Coordinates of C-alpha atoms and ligand atoms in Angstrom, one line a residue:
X438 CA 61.0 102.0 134.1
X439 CA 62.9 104.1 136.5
X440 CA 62.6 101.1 139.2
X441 CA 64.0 99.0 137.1
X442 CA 67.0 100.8 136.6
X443 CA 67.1 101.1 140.2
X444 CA 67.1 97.5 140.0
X445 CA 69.9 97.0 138.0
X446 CA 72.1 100.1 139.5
X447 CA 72.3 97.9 142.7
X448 CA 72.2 94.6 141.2
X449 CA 76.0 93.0 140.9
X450 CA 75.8 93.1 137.3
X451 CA 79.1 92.0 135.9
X452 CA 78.9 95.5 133.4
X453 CA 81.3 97.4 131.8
X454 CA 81.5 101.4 131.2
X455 CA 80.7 102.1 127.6
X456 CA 82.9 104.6 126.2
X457 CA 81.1 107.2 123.9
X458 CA 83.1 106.2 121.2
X459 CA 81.4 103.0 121.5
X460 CA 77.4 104.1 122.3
X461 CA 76.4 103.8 119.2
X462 CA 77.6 100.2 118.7
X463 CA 75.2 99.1 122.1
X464 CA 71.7 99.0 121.3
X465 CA 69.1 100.5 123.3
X466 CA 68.2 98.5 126.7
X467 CA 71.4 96.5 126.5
X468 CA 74.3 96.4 129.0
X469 CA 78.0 95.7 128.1
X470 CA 79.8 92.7 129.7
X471 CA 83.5 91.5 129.6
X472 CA 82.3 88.0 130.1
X473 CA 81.1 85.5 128.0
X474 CA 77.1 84.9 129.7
X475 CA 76.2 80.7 129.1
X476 CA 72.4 80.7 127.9
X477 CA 70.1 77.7 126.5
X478 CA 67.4 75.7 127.0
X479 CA 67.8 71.7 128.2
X480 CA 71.3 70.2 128.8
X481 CA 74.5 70.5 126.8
X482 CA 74.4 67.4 124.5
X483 CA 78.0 65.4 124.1
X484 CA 78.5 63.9 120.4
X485 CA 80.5 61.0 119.4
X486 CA 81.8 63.1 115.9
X487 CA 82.7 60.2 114.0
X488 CA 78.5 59.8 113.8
X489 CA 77.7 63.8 114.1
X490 CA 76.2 65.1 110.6
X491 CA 74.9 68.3 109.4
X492 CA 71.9 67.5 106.9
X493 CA 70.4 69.8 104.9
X494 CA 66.9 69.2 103.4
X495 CA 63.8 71.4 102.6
X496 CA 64.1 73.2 99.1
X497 CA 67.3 71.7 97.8
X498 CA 67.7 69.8 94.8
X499 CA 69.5 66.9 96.6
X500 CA 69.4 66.6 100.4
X501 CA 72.6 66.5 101.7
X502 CA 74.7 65.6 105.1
X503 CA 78.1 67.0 105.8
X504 CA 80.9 65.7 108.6
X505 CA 82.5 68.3 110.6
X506 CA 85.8 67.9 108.4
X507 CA 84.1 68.6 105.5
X508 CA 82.7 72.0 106.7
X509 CA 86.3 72.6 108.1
X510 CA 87.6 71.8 104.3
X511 CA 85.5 74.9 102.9
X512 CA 86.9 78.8 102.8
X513 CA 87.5 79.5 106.5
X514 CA 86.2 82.9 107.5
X515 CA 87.0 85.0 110.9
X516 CA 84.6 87.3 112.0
X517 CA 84.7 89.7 115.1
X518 CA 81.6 91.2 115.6
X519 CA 79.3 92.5 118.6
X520 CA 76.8 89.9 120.0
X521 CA 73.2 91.1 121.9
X522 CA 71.2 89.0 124.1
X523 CA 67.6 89.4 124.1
X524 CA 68.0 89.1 128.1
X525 CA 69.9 92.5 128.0
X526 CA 74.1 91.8 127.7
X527 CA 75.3 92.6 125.1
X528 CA 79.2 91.8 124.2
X529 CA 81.2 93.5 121.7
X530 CA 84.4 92.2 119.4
X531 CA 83.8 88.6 120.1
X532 CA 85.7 86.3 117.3
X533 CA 84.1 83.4 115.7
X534 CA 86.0 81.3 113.1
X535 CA 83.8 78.8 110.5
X536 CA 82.5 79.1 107.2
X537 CA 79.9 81.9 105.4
X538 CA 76.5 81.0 105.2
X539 CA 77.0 81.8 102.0
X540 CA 80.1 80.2 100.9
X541 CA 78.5 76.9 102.6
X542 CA 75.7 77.6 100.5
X543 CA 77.3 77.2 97.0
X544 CA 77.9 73.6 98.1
X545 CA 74.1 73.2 98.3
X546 CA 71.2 73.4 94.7
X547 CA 68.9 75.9 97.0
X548 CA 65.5 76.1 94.9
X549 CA 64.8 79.6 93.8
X550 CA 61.5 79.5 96.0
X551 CA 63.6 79.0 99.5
X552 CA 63.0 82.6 100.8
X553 CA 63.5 81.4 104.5
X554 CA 65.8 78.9 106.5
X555 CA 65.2 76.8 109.8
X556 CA 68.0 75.8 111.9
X557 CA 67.6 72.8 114.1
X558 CA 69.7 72.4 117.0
X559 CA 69.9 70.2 119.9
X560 CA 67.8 69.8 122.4
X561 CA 64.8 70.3 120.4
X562 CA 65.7 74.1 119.4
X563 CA 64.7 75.7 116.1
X564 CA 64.8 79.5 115.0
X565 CA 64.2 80.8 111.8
X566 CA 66.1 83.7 109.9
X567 CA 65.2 85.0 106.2
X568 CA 67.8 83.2 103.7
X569 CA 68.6 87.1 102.4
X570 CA 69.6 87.7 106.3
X571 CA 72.3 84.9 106.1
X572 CA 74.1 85.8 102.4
X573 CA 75.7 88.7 104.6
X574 CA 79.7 88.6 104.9
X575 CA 79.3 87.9 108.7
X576 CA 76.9 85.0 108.7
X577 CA 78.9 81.8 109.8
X578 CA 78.7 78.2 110.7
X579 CA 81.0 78.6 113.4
X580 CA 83.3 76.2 115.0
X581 CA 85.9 78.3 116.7
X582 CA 85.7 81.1 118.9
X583 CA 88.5 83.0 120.2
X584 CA 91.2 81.2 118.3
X585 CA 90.1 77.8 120.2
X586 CA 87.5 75.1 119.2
X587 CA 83.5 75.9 120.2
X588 CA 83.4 75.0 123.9
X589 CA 80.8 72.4 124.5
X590 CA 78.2 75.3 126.5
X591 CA 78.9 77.5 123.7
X592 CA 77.6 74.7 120.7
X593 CA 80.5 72.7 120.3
X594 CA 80.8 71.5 117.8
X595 CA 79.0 73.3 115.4
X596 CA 76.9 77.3 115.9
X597 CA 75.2 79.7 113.8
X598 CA 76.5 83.2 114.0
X599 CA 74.4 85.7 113.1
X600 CA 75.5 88.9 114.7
X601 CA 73.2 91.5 113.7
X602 CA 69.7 90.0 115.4
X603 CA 69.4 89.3 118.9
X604 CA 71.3 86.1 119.5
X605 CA 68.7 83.8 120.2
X606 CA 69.2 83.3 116.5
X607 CA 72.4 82.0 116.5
X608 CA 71.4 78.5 117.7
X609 CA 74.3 76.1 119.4
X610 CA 74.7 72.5 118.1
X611 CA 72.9 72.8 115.2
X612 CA 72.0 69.7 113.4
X613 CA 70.2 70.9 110.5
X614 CA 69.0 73.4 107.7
X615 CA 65.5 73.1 106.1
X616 CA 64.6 75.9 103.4
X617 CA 61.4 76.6 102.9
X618 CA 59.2 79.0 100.9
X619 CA 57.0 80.2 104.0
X620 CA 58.1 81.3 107.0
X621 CA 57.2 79.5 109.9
X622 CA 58.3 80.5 114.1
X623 CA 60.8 78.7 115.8
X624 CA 61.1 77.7 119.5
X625 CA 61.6 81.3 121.2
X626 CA 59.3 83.1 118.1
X627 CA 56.3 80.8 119.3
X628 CA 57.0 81.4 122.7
X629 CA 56.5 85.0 122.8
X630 CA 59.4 86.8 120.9
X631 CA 60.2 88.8 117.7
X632 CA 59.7 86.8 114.6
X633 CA 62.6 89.4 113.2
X634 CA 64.4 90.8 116.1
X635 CA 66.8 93.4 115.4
X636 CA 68.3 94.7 118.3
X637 CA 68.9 98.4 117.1
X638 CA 65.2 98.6 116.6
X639 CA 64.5 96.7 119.6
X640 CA 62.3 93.9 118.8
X641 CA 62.6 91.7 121.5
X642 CA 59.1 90.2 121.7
X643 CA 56.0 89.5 119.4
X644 CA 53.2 91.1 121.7
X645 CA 53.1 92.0 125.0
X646 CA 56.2 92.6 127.0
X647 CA 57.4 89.0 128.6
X648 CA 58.0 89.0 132.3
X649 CA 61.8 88.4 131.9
X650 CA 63.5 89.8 134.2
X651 CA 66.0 92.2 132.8
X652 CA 69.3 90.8 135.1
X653 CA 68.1 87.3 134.3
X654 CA 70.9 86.5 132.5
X655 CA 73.1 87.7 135.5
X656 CA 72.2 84.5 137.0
X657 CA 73.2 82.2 135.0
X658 CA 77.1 80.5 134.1
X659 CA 79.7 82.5 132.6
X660 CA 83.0 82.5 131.2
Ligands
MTE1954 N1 70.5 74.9 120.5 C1 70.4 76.0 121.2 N2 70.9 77.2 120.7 C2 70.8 78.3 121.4 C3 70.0 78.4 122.5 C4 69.3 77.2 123.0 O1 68.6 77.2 124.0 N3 69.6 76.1 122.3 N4 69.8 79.7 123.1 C5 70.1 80.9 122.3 C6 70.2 82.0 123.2 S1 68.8 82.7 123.9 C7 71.4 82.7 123.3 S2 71.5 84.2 124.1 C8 72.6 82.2 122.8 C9 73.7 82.1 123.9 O2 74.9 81.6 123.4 P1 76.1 81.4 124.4 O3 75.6 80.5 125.5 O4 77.2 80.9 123.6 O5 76.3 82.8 125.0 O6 72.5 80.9 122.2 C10 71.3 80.7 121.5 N5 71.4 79.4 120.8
MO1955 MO1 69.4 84.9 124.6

């Protein structure tokens, strides 16, 4: 513990001060940053969006597939809200624009057994977040952030924002939304993490602690 904090005490971790006005909004074992950390797995896929579709399948009366202008036709929502990495960075008063979760999902005849949903996103990423978890007010399908389009590293065109668990669960590019009655682990909740993982209570992984280390994220691109 205390050689880890060591660690990162002399690592060039791009942190800022937390005010104690503000402590309580950083959960514990996170740091603050002022910049915008880049973080996925594989390459950032390009679209042609005449051909890009959301579908939606699963447990739903009709399956259904959505062009980005259609999404961008429902009740736009802005939320600002504090985002926290599982690798340690947290980032507060970041501003997504898109549509609820649940204002999307009045679109959609959900079948009263869906209990959980699956997003899949490019390249080959899922995660999996309990459909009560996504009826909150700031739940979106995102395509804006900070007054301009999603760029293309941060899920252009289309995210999940779901600010209160560790962000993993917000997955980039997203492609689809399967319901389903049972829960069942994405890509990071097979490999090792919290099936639930809520910041504040620190559930980063499923069993023993990962060898991540904790300025991992340090490493990689920012904005
Ligand atoms: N499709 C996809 N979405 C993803 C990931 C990924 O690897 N693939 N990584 C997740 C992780 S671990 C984090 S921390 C955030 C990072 O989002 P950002 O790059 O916009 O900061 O995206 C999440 N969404
Ligand atoms: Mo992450």
């Amino acid at each position: 513990m205390h050689d880890k904090a060591e660690k990162l005490k002399k690592s060039k971790i791009p942190q800022v001060a937390v005010s104690d006005e503000l402590k309580h909004r950083l959960p514990p074992g996170q740091m603050l940053t002022d910049r915008f950390p880049i973080l996925h797995e594989g390459e950032v896929p390009e679209y042609d969006l005449s051909a890009w579709r959301l579908n939606v399948f699963g447990l739903v009366g009709a399956e259904r597939s959505f062009a980005l202008e259609e999404l961008q036709a429902l009740p736009r929502t802005r939320v600002v809200c504090d985002i926290h990495c599982v690798t340690r960075w947290s980032k507060f008063d970041t501003a997504w624009e898109g549509v609820r979760f649940r204002d999307f999902l009045a679109l959609l005849d959900v079948k009263p057994e869906a209990r959980y949903v699956m997003f899949h996103a490019d390249e080959n990423y899922e995660t999996n977040v309990p459909l009560e978890d996504l009826l909150r007010d700031d739940v979106l399908l995102a395509w804006g952030y900070d007054g301009k389009p999603l760029t293309d590293k941060h899920g252009f065109p289309l995210r999940a924002v779901v600010p209160h668990l560790y962000f993993w669960k917000s997955a980039k590019w997203i492609r689809g939304i399967e319901f389903m009655s049972e829960d069942r682990p994405g890509f990071w909740e097979r490999n090792g993490f919290h099936n639930v993982a809520d910041p504040f209570r620190e559930e980063r992984f499923s069993g023993e602690a990962l060898p991540i280390p904790e300025d991992e994220w340090v490493r990689k691109e920012f904005d």
